[in-house]
DNA sequence: GTGAAAGCGCTAACAA
DNA sequence: TTGTTAGCGCTTTCAC
């Protein structure tokens, strides 16, 4: 690799002039600049990020902290990462993928202590997240994909659960349904104070209330089996339910099986919505499910942009909510006029 | 951030002694070492990766080059990334996520030119991959997840297609099937000389031949619709086919629908296998599909380890093939004794 | 408009 | 066993 000295020698100028010419830090005579640029091009010169970073205390590297896949990392999470990486790249930054192990705060301390990264992007943010306390205290710039209960002036990009729930409710109400059930994420996720589980629950209830349709949300199935069971209990307790929104992919699988087992059909006997699942997953189902697809890549990109904005000293905190996109599949239809048949 | 000088002053020694004590580069008196360690601890000292890298020409950062999601990035690809990040972390390295845009080689030139990374991990390697030529020529250490047609002495971790195909064939043959069909990846992927498409095709043919069972593989459906159509054509042309292995998730969806449309059932009328799909995807189907799950995280981890091995100057090239894991679901069963009913 | 020199935090000769 | 010193490649005063 050729260094700035090589360029300077070849262009017969001082290194400081090369630096100035290449960065536009101070005026350089047009002719000198030309010689320098040519020399740099001929040598294939690339300024060393390390040296530059050492000097300027800025590396243009961002760390994306991600929890080691628990039950499994979804497509959604992946898209946060790729979205963020993409946005970072566009702005001349790099994204470091940092797995969090047992002790997230330790991990943070480690990664920020190295002086390697300018800022941190947090994923899977809990309502109360100890990592934010640490970062705030340590004065490390960061932004969140998701948000804590009280984000204060921290930058974040999160799903607009209110708009998402409203869209879902409008969709089913528009089809003529009068009673909607909502299967939230598993009890585990609630116990972990997982924001999406809690916010979606609250917002669906509110949206149903506002729309004046019936609403049930006592279920939190986290697997196919639990999904099937929850569905059976739902039908037993609320036979007038004609539309169901499910947050957990696997639970949806169980619901579909249970529907078929009763001799019912989707969408004739039940309108089924997948909430916060990518359309790619929805396509795996047959019939193709209507889904509220989270704008994952956009959220990741926004998170990265916000962080960079902060690093480059922008203004007020950027806090953005993006609604899920309603992708209508073949699992939604008006409710059947008469009684449902089957067992 | 406190620097090595601060530690040196506090411990009343020279910086070089601190460096030596902390890195074990040269002998340090036990007592001195203690003082240094204590001082470092008290100051919360973390050596700067930048400074160290500038000096040692080694940053302990690896770049994972990933293609910008075309049709869509699967879980599988994600797991390469997380597996690699995990392994890197364990060995004290960091993983940079580098999206490749239009011009992969340009991207490589850029990322390697910065002096930021010690080596590169390549994903989605084609049979003829221009990136390897560049890296070889540039003398940049790298390893591949996947492999070119002729990997020479390049490190790689790839799927063992022969073992995978053998396991699949043994599974269906063991159930008593006499004729297996194989739906390869889409024509697009073949056109792109995508290794897995080509290798899996060849190895399934070979495994079927070796096992002495019938084999058909003229189909390359890349979507649900194409999958359904391919299935219809298959049944028309080879009505004696009782087992089917499918590589594309979406095509499998179409097959399942087509099977149902004929009034057939899985697994009674058709044994269906998903090849190279994660079990997590297989669970989305009902019945749960038997799958040959790629060891994605392991491959990613291996790729990272190999690269690190190379960087730390190990011996001969590491080239590893890992078989897919056969996860038996509810879609495989012995062939039906009599005729199949339905249209 | 340009050059010389200091220094970012660290490692590695070389001396002592 | 420890200290002194010279860089790694760059940016940034400060002179000229």
XYZ file of C-alpha atoms (C1' of nucleotides) in Angstrom:
718
model
C 0.000 0.000 0.000
C 1.349 3.373 -0.901
C 1.274 6.078 1.710
C 0.819 9.775 1.643
C 4.573 10.162 1.570
C 4.805 8.252 -1.657
C 2.262 10.544 -3.177
C 4.075 13.595 -1.877
C 7.374 12.467 -3.324
C 5.895 11.599 -6.652
C 4.126 14.953 -6.862
C 7.177 16.754 -5.484
C 5.314 18.457 -2.694
C 5.129 18.150 1.065
C 2.852 15.612 2.706
C 0.823 18.340 4.300
C 0.044 19.682 0.872
C -1.137 16.307 -0.269
C -3.367 16.058 2.744
C -4.738 19.515 2.104
C -5.328 18.871 -1.575
C -7.109 15.601 -0.984
C -9.250 16.819 1.852
C -9.796 20.372 0.747
C -8.615 21.494 4.140
C -6.849 24.550 2.848
C -6.402 26.232 -0.515
C -4.082 24.539 -2.948
C -2.987 25.909 -6.303
C -4.913 24.313 -9.126
C -1.759 23.102 -10.779
C -0.328 21.581 -7.607
C -3.607 19.887 -6.916
C -3.623 18.367 -10.341
C -0.174 16.905 -9.907
C -1.164 15.500 -6.565
C -4.330 13.948 -7.804
C -2.550 12.378 -10.663
C 0.177 10.978 -8.466
C -2.412 9.595 -6.098
C -4.286 7.978 -8.945
C -1.168 6.463 -10.425
C -0.197 4.959 -7.118
C -3.696 3.814 -6.330
C -3.329 5.691 -3.104
C -5.923 5.122 -0.369
C -5.609 7.057 2.857
C -5.293 4.710 5.799
C -8.358 4.764 7.967
C -6.279 3.789 10.921
C -3.865 6.634 10.709
C -6.622 9.047 10.005
C -8.652 7.714 12.864
C -5.768 7.834 15.256
C -5.316 11.454 14.471
C -8.869 12.581 14.233
C -10.456 10.387 16.881
C -13.026 9.422 14.315
C -13.055 6.102 12.545
C -16.322 6.233 10.688
C -17.076 2.794 12.006
C -20.386 2.010 13.674
C -21.098 -1.053 15.756
C -24.365 -2.889 15.460
C -24.985 -4.710 18.704
C -27.165 -7.713 18.212
C -28.269 -10.296 20.692
C -27.076 -13.793 20.020
C -29.991 -15.499 18.373
C -32.229 -16.851 21.070
C -35.037 -18.798 19.606
C -33.699 -17.822 16.261
C -32.907 -14.786 14.327
C -35.551 -13.846 11.845
C -35.398 -12.293 8.464
C -36.557 -9.112 10.086
C -33.495 -8.810 12.246
C -31.272 -9.568 9.317
C -32.817 -6.751 7.417
C -32.074 -4.306 10.183
C -28.468 -5.233 9.765
C -28.339 -5.075 6.003
C -30.360 -1.888 5.933
C -28.005 -0.280 8.388
C -24.922 -1.507 6.567
C -26.241 -0.151 3.317
C -27.029 3.263 4.706
C -23.692 3.426 6.467
C -21.887 2.590 3.287
C -23.688 5.295 1.380
C -22.505 7.836 3.881
C -18.963 6.538 3.919
C -19.225 4.598 7.135
C -18.672 0.982 8.013
C -20.733 -1.361 10.111
C -19.259 -3.741 12.608
C -21.406 -6.698 13.532
C -21.042 -7.219 17.268
C -22.664 -10.222 18.852
C -23.709 -9.690 22.421
C -23.055 -12.611 24.624
C -24.138 -13.210 28.183
C -23.336 -9.733 29.436
C -24.447 -7.045 26.977
C -23.088 -4.161 29.010
C -19.693 -5.795 29.246
C -19.767 -6.251 25.535
C -20.527 -2.613 25.086
C -17.797 -1.563 27.410
C -15.426 -3.678 25.417
C -16.374 -2.502 21.979
C -16.539 1.146 22.892
C -13.341 1.016 24.910
C -11.293 -0.034 21.941
C -11.726 3.344 20.339
C -12.632 1.494 17.229
C -16.147 2.724 16.761
C -17.620 6.183 16.684
C -21.038 5.087 17.788
C -23.351 2.237 18.474
C -26.599 1.000 16.997
C -28.793 -0.922 19.399
C -31.207 -3.622 18.274
C -33.827 -5.475 20.215
C -34.246 -2.695 22.671
C -36.250 -3.559 25.778
C -38.649 -1.174 27.488
C -36.067 -0.862 30.201
C -32.711 -1.384 28.667
C -29.582 -1.257 30.755
C -27.483 -0.704 27.694
C -28.893 2.769 27.199
C -27.897 3.739 30.718
C -24.375 2.632 30.105
C -24.056 4.425 26.794
C -25.566 7.614 28.130
C -23.226 7.568 31.071
C -20.205 6.731 28.955
C -21.108 9.495 26.555
C -21.020 7.174 23.576
C -23.212 8.329 20.712
C -25.872 5.796 19.857
C -29.234 5.255 18.321
C -31.851 2.578 18.734
C -33.848 0.400 16.418
C -36.869 0.105 18.630
C -37.132 2.202 21.758
C -37.214 2.153 25.524
C -40.259 3.126 27.482
C -38.997 6.638 27.859
C -36.475 7.400 25.128
C -35.948 10.972 26.305
C -33.787 12.601 23.686
C -32.189 9.446 22.362
C -32.395 8.953 18.625
C -34.515 6.038 17.540
C -36.341 4.480 14.646
C -39.177 2.196 15.550
C -42.336 0.720 14.188
C -45.413 2.881 14.375
C -47.582 0.428 16.213
C -50.551 2.732 16.408
C -50.657 3.240 12.658
C -49.994 -0.431 12.069
C -52.810 -1.522 14.334
C -55.113 1.054 12.808
C -54.321 -0.233 9.320
C -54.947 -3.805 10.357
C -58.211 -2.972 12.054
C -59.341 -0.828 9.146
C -58.569 -3.679 6.799
C -60.677 -6.236 8.636
C -63.409 -3.788 9.562
C -63.540 -2.703 5.954
C -64.182 -6.279 4.963
C -67.126 -6.318 7.312
C -65.710 -8.156 10.292
C -67.216 -7.267 13.639
C -64.907 -9.076 15.968
C -61.153 -9.368 15.847
C -58.892 -11.526 17.960
C -55.214 -10.785 18.501
C -52.589 -13.391 19.336
C -49.664 -11.566 20.866
C -46.093 -12.778 21.119
C -45.239 -15.415 23.676
C -45.357 -14.837 27.406
C -41.553 -15.013 27.395
C -41.274 -11.935 25.290
C -43.690 -10.108 27.525
C -41.714 -11.137 30.537
C -38.626 -9.703 28.858
C -40.520 -6.420 28.433
C -40.102 -6.686 24.727
C -41.395 -3.448 23.309
C -43.149 -4.710 20.194
C -45.133 -7.276 22.164
C -46.354 -4.717 24.619
C -46.903 -1.841 22.250
C -48.666 -3.903 19.621
C -50.952 -5.328 22.273
C -51.914 -1.908 23.523
C -52.351 -0.373 20.105
C -54.467 -3.154 18.675
C -56.807 -2.855 21.627
C -57.027 0.859 21.141
C -57.546 0.629 17.400
C -60.323 -1.928 17.821
C -61.972 0.246 20.409
C -61.745 3.306 18.201
C -63.201 1.387 15.274
C -65.966 0.084 17.458
C -65.414 -3.576 16.704
C -65.222 -6.479 19.137
C -61.793 -7.452 20.341
C -60.153 -10.345 22.184
C -56.502 -10.581 23.102
C -55.997 -13.045 25.899
C -53.667 -15.282 23.951
C -49.913 -15.436 23.661
C -48.991 -18.551 21.763
C -45.300 -18.918 21.034
C -45.326 -22.115 19.005
C -47.417 -24.006 16.501
C -48.927 -26.207 19.175
C -49.785 -23.278 21.356
C -51.198 -21.490 18.357
C -53.541 -24.362 17.615
C -54.636 -24.608 21.206
C -55.156 -20.914 21.509
C -57.300 -20.988 18.422
C -59.468 -23.770 19.838
C -59.929 -21.859 23.053
C -60.701 -18.734 21.122
C -63.412 -20.432 19.100
C -64.887 -21.983 22.207
C -64.957 -18.732 24.115
C -65.691 -16.322 21.280
C -67.394 -18.194 18.466
C -68.334 -14.924 16.841
C -64.740 -14.048 16.068
C -64.210 -13.956 12.324
C -60.824 -12.308 12.033
C -57.546 -13.083 13.725
C -54.240 -11.259 13.784
C -51.219 -13.268 14.845
C -47.789 -11.961 15.718
C -45.825 -15.177 15.977
C -45.101 -17.007 12.719
C -45.094 -20.375 14.339
C -48.345 -19.782 16.138
C -49.862 -18.936 12.773
C -48.835 -22.332 11.468
C -50.704 -23.957 14.341
C -53.735 -21.804 13.760
C -53.865 -22.780 10.114
C -53.643 -26.446 10.990
C -56.364 -26.102 13.605
C -58.595 -24.283 11.155
C -58.142 -27.080 8.631
C -58.683 -29.718 11.305
C -62.109 -28.273 12.022
C -62.966 -28.432 8.378
C -62.916 -24.674 8.153
C -61.238 -22.737 5.445
C -59.201 -19.587 5.166
C -60.343 -17.000 4.277
C -63.959 -18.134 4.018
C -64.326 -19.067 7.658
C -61.539 -17.020 9.119
C -59.601 -14.010 8.016
C -56.023 -14.411 9.142
C -53.419 -11.671 9.386
C -49.755 -12.005 10.142
C -48.391 -9.050 12.057
C -44.725 -7.982 11.936
C -43.695 -10.749 9.636
C -41.940 -10.264 6.375
C -43.869 -10.824 3.196
C -41.259 -13.404 2.350
C -42.485 -15.469 5.266
C -46.119 -14.825 4.431
C -45.515 -16.286 1.009
C -44.525 -19.550 2.591
C -48.101 -20.055 3.600
C -50.868 -21.324 1.512
C -53.039 -19.424 1.049
C -50.603 -16.577 1.022
C -51.274 -14.664 4.181
C -52.132 -11.051 4.443
C -49.344 -9.489 6.416
C -48.286 -6.310 8.104
C -44.717 -6.222 7.068
C -42.289 -4.260 9.187
C -40.097 -1.827 7.262
C -37.022 -3.518 8.653
C -34.429 -2.430 6.190
C -35.721 1.118 6.355
C -35.585 1.091 10.126
C -32.034 -0.183 10.054
C -31.097 2.447 7.525
C -32.778 5.182 9.514
C -31.045 4.069 12.673
C -27.696 4.288 10.956
C -28.445 7.662 9.410
C -29.578 9.075 12.717
C -26.452 7.907 14.409
C -24.305 9.407 11.711
C -26.288 12.608 11.927
C -25.564 12.722 15.604
C -21.872 12.066 15.044
C -21.619 14.803 12.524
C -23.234 17.110 15.009
C -26.722 17.666 13.813
C -29.525 19.210 15.741
C -32.380 17.850 17.805
C -32.907 14.161 18.467
C -34.319 12.266 15.518
C -37.154 10.039 16.531
C -39.018 8.339 13.766
C -41.884 5.898 13.664
C -42.589 3.940 10.513
C -45.793 1.979 9.998
C -45.834 -1.589 8.771
C -46.882 -2.091 5.213
C -50.138 -3.918 4.684
C -49.626 -6.604 2.077
C -52.958 -8.121 1.245
C -52.748 -11.831 0.552
C -55.357 -14.502 0.086
C -56.162 -14.951 3.715
C -58.529 -12.051 4.114
C -62.110 -11.870 2.938
C -65.467 -10.676 4.176
C -66.920 -12.833 6.914
C -69.254 -15.610 5.825
C -72.902 -14.657 5.922
C -74.281 -17.800 7.522
C -73.036 -20.220 10.124
C -69.697 -21.914 9.782
C -69.830 -25.617 9.106
C -67.332 -28.219 10.226
C -66.963 -29.926 13.570
C -10.020 7.381 27.322
C -6.797 6.826 29.140
C -3.769 5.944 27.108
C -0.749 3.784 27.695
C 1.110 6.849 28.890
C -1.342 7.403 31.676
C -0.844 3.850 32.783
C 2.903 4.191 32.585
C 2.912 7.336 34.673
C 0.642 5.878 37.265
C 2.734 2.736 37.532
C 5.947 4.759 37.348
C 7.417 2.820 34.474
C 8.110 3.414 30.812
C 5.423 2.938 28.230
C 7.321 0.137 26.608
C 7.244 -1.726 29.892
C 3.516 -1.320 30.061
C 3.199 -2.586 26.533
C 5.424 -5.548 27.315
C 3.612 -6.391 30.513
C 0.227 -6.254 28.919
C 1.166 -8.161 25.805
C 3.708 -10.534 27.266
C 6.106 -9.442 24.578
C 9.121 -9.632 26.844
C 9.797 -10.635 30.428
C 8.615 -8.224 33.105
C 9.332 -8.523 36.799
C 6.387 -9.915 38.681
C 6.191 -6.900 40.929
C 6.350 -4.416 38.083
C 3.720 -6.329 36.220
C 1.432 -6.180 39.199
C 1.769 -2.440 39.528
C 1.068 -2.039 35.853
C -1.951 -4.264 35.877
C -3.353 -2.458 38.822
C -2.795 0.920 37.284
C -4.428 -0.253 34.072
C -7.385 -1.604 35.959
C -7.800 1.568 37.986
C -7.793 3.663 34.876
C -9.992 1.295 32.963
C -7.333 1.307 30.322
C -8.114 -0.221 26.912
C -5.414 -0.300 24.286
C -6.453 1.555 21.174
C -6.987 -0.782 18.282
C -6.205 2.025 15.927
C -2.807 2.803 17.302
C -1.982 -0.833 17.610
C -3.145 -1.512 14.110
C -1.220 1.385 12.687
C 1.899 0.032 14.216
C 1.463 -3.655 13.674
C -0.290 -3.586 10.314
C -2.869 -5.859 11.836
C -6.283 -4.700 12.903
C -7.946 -7.966 13.782
C -10.876 -6.863 11.687
C -12.368 -9.113 9.051
C -14.731 -8.025 6.328
C -17.689 -10.144 5.350
C -18.620 -9.280 1.801
C -22.238 -9.938 1.142
C -24.215 -9.415 -1.996
C -27.010 -6.914 -1.686
C -30.116 -9.001 -1.314
C -31.371 -9.815 -4.760
C -34.554 -11.769 -4.569
C -34.144 -11.683 -0.858
C -31.702 -12.688 1.732
C -32.578 -15.874 3.521
C -32.127 -17.014 7.025
C -29.304 -19.151 5.761
C -27.237 -16.214 4.659
C -27.923 -14.434 7.887
C -26.570 -17.359 9.761
C -23.341 -17.281 7.840
C -22.915 -13.771 9.095
C -23.798 -14.415 12.708
C -21.789 -17.619 12.784
C -18.789 -15.806 11.419
C -19.197 -12.878 13.789
C -19.433 -15.225 16.725
C -16.328 -17.161 15.804
C -14.420 -13.966 15.132
C -15.366 -12.597 18.490
C -14.229 -15.704 20.276
C -10.832 -15.330 18.705
C -10.608 -11.634 19.459
C -11.500 -10.438 15.991
C -14.212 -8.183 14.680
C -16.458 -8.588 11.684
C -17.288 -5.789 9.312
C -20.447 -6.210 7.296
C -19.700 -4.985 3.803
C -22.506 -4.785 1.305
C -21.445 -5.340 -2.252
C -23.159 -3.120 -4.696
C -23.052 -3.164 -8.441
C -19.339 -3.719 -8.750
C -18.083 -6.316 -6.277
C -14.465 -6.016 -7.277
C -14.557 -2.264 -6.836
C -16.035 -2.780 -3.440
C -13.241 -5.141 -2.567
C -10.626 -2.748 -3.805
C -12.157 -0.096 -1.649
C -12.448 -2.078 1.532
C -9.031 -3.664 1.293
C -7.377 -0.424 0.263
C -8.348 1.288 3.450
C -5.996 -0.870 5.448
C -8.839 -1.425 7.788
C -9.231 -5.152 7.466
C -6.776 -7.979 7.738
C -8.728 -10.306 5.545
C -11.928 -10.958 3.723
C -14.664 -13.534 3.964
C -16.501 -14.193 0.721
C -20.109 -15.332 0.591
C -22.167 -16.499 -2.340
C -19.171 -17.628 -4.263
C -19.795 -18.471 -7.893
C -18.094 -21.303 -9.745
C -16.082 -18.670 -11.514
C -15.735 -15.770 -9.213
C -13.862 -12.673 -10.258
C -13.442 -11.647 -6.677
C -11.055 -14.477 -5.974
C -8.811 -13.391 -8.835
C -8.632 -9.920 -7.458
C -7.885 -11.024 -3.925
C -5.264 -13.500 -5.027
C -3.593 -10.897 -7.142
C -3.781 -8.255 -4.445
C -2.389 -10.701 -1.934
C -5.243 -10.135 0.459
C -5.862 -13.101 2.747
C -9.354 -14.478 2.344
C -11.541 -17.487 2.737
C -14.768 -18.551 1.110
C -18.102 -19.753 2.306
C -18.852 -21.904 -0.681
C -16.211 -22.489 -3.322
C -15.195 -21.847 -6.884
C -14.927 -24.607 -9.409
C -11.260 -24.973 -8.763
C -10.426 -23.567 -5.343
C -6.749 -24.455 -5.634
C -5.235 -23.735 -2.273
C -7.797 -21.195 -1.153
C -9.388 -21.838 2.217
C -13.056 -22.617 2.096
C -15.951 -24.079 4.017
C -18.767 -25.423 1.940
C -21.634 -27.816 2.032
C -20.823 -31.427 1.374
C -23.274 -31.939 -1.430
C -22.307 -35.531 -2.042
C -22.975 -36.518 1.556
C -26.128 -34.446 1.608
C -27.478 -36.024 -1.532
C -26.528 -39.468 -0.284
C -28.359 -38.857 2.971
C -31.444 -37.669 1.147
C -31.453 -40.579 -1.238
C -30.814 -43.053 1.571
C -33.711 -41.552 3.451
C -36.231 -41.956 0.649
C -34.827 -45.259 -0.553
C -34.950 -46.540 3.002
C -38.622 -45.708 3.069
C -39.094 -47.863 0.007
C -39.320 -45.262 -2.732
C -38.121 -46.357 -6.149
C -38.190 -43.082 -7.992
C -37.068 -39.657 -6.848
C -37.492 -36.345 -8.565
C -35.315 -33.336 -7.876
C -36.379 -29.724 -8.383
C -33.237 -27.668 -8.627
C -32.883 -23.928 -8.061
C -34.167 -21.553 -10.687
C -32.631 -21.206 -14.104
C -31.359 -17.795 -13.013
C -29.145 -19.298 -10.417
C -27.804 -21.788 -12.890
C -27.089 -19.026 -15.317
C -25.149 -17.281 -12.579
C -23.106 -20.452 -12.147
C -24.257 -20.655 -8.588
C -22.306 -23.499 -7.017
C -24.983 -25.046 -4.835
C -27.409 -25.305 -7.745
C -24.908 -27.059 -9.930
C -23.268 -29.246 -7.330
C -26.508 -30.353 -5.748
C -27.844 -31.272 -9.175
C -24.839 -33.383 -9.980
C -24.635 -35.085 -6.615
C -28.290 -35.976 -6.407
C -28.057 -37.621 -9.812
C -25.010 -39.528 -8.722
C -26.488 -40.584 -5.399
C -29.650 -41.832 -7.083
C -27.611 -43.772 -9.592
C -25.473 -45.296 -6.865
C -28.545 -46.289 -4.911
C -30.099 -47.734 -8.004
C -33.327 -45.784 -7.830
C -35.084 -43.897 -10.578
C -34.311 -40.223 -10.890
C -35.725 -37.187 -12.679
C -34.289 -33.690 -12.529
C -35.457 -31.641 -15.465
C -37.119 -28.959 -13.389
C -35.930 -25.636 -12.048
C -38.888 -23.826 -10.575
C -38.042 -20.569 -8.867
C -41.440 -19.569 -7.542
C -44.627 -21.040 -6.153
C -46.348 -20.918 -9.498
C -43.470 -22.542 -11.277
C -43.285 -25.123 -8.539
C -46.904 -26.082 -9.034
C -46.517 -26.254 -12.781
C -43.354 -28.294 -12.550
C -45.129 -30.718 -10.288
C -47.965 -31.142 -12.735
C -45.555 -31.792 -15.544
C -43.652 -34.199 -13.393
C -46.727 -36.219 -12.573
C -47.744 -36.284 -16.213
C -44.360 -37.414 -17.427
C -43.336 -39.634 -14.542
C -46.425 -40.843 -12.739
C -44.385 -43.412 -10.862
C -42.468 -40.735 -8.956
C -43.273 -41.007 -5.260
C -40.633 -38.804 -3.714
C -39.606 -35.256 -4.480
C -36.739 -33.142 -3.248
C -37.059 -29.393 -3.736
C -34.373 -26.764 -3.320
C -36.392 -23.607 -3.590
C -38.673 -22.751 -0.655
C -41.160 -20.970 -2.803
C -41.346 -23.756 -5.314
C -42.147 -26.087 -2.438
C -45.122 -23.937 -1.549
C -46.423 -24.347 -5.071
C -45.849 -28.071 -5.011
C -47.798 -28.426 -1.811
C -50.694 -26.483 -3.238
C -50.657 -28.539 -6.429
C -50.605 -31.747 -4.431
C -53.616 -30.602 -2.463
C -55.370 -29.440 -5.612
C -55.202 -32.950 -7.036
C -56.703 -34.306 -3.863
C -53.424 -35.952 -2.946
C -51.875 -35.825 0.438
C -48.403 -35.454 1.877
C -46.833 -37.781 2.853
C -49.272 -40.505 1.828
C -49.169 -39.738 -1.865
C -45.896 -37.908 -2.047
C -42.838 -37.734 0.107
C -41.514 -34.187 0.011
C -38.068 -33.050 1.052
C -36.757 -29.526 1.333
C -33.091 -29.256 0.465
C -30.834 -26.500 1.834
C -33.545 -24.816 3.789
C -33.382 -24.074 7.455
C -35.531 -26.132 9.790
C -37.052 -22.854 10.845
C -38.492 -22.487 7.373
C -39.533 -26.128 7.230
C -41.592 -25.579 10.344
C -43.620 -22.986 8.522
C -45.120 -25.727 6.447
C -47.878 -28.006 7.388
C -47.174 -30.845 7.541
C -43.742 -29.970 8.815
C -41.398 -30.805 6.003
C -38.472 -33.110 6.168
C -35.479 -30.965 5.423
C -31.799 -31.106 4.719
C -30.697 -28.185 6.750
C -27.441 -26.486 5.822
C -25.034 -25.982 8.703
C -24.960 -22.280 7.987
C -23.736 -20.928 11.267
C -21.057 -23.589 11.379
C -19.948 -22.752 7.863
C -19.749 -19.087 8.732
C -17.792 -19.887 11.859
C -15.457 -22.180 9.985
C -14.875 -19.605 7.306
C -13.901 -17.046 9.926
C -11.664 -19.473 11.768
C -9.893 -20.489 8.609
C -9.249 -16.919 7.689
C -7.900 -16.180 11.116
C -5.759 -19.303 10.938
C -4.332 -18.064 7.690
C -3.684 -14.611 9.152
C -1.870 -16.053 12.074
C 0.220 -18.040 9.681
C -0.929 -21.551 9.912
C -0.057 -24.354 7.583
C -1.779 -25.908 4.628
C -5.034 -24.630 3.179
C -8.078 -25.539 5.205
C -10.837 -26.861 3.029
C -13.832 -28.277 4.786
C -17.074 -29.753 3.607
C -19.970 -30.098 6.011
C -23.041 -32.160 5.216
C -26.532 -30.866 5.689
C -28.400 -32.237 8.638
C -31.381 -34.411 7.829
C -34.310 -33.272 9.932
C -37.136 -35.692 9.474
C -40.513 -34.020 9.510
C -43.978 -35.224 8.696
C -43.630 -35.096 4.968
C -41.821 -38.372 4.450
C -43.354 -41.814 4.546
C -43.230 -45.075 2.616
C -44.875 -44.919 -0.802
C -48.496 -45.924 -0.938
C -49.035 -49.548 -1.902
C -51.877 -49.069 -4.364
C -52.813 -46.437 -6.900
C -53.093 -42.815 -5.972
C -56.558 -41.410 -6.065
C -57.593 -37.881 -6.928
C -57.911 -36.243 -10.314
C 0.372 28.762 -1.435
C 3.591 25.584 0.554
C 6.730 23.197 3.809
C 8.555 21.576 8.305
C 7.511 19.574 12.420
C 4.760 17.836 16.205
C 1.924 14.300 17.766
C -2.353 10.820 17.859
C -1.319 5.726 20.968
C 1.049 2.093 20.275
C 5.059 -1.495 19.265
C 9.742 -2.890 18.753
C 14.478 -2.231 18.211
C 18.327 -0.893 20.760
C 20.672 0.639 24.945
C 21.610 0.559 29.574
C 14.759 -6.236 33.755
C 13.776 -1.655 32.191
C 14.079 2.888 29.648
C 14.865 5.598 25.374
C 13.823 6.234 20.820
C 12.111 5.796 16.323
C 8.553 5.265 13.624
C 3.414 3.385 11.695
C 0.347 7.222 8.186
C -2.095 10.816 8.847
C -3.802 15.812 10.253
C -2.745 20.149 11.852
C -0.517 24.090 13.719
C 2.996 27.352 12.641
C 6.464 29.477 9.744
C 7.913 31.038 5.518
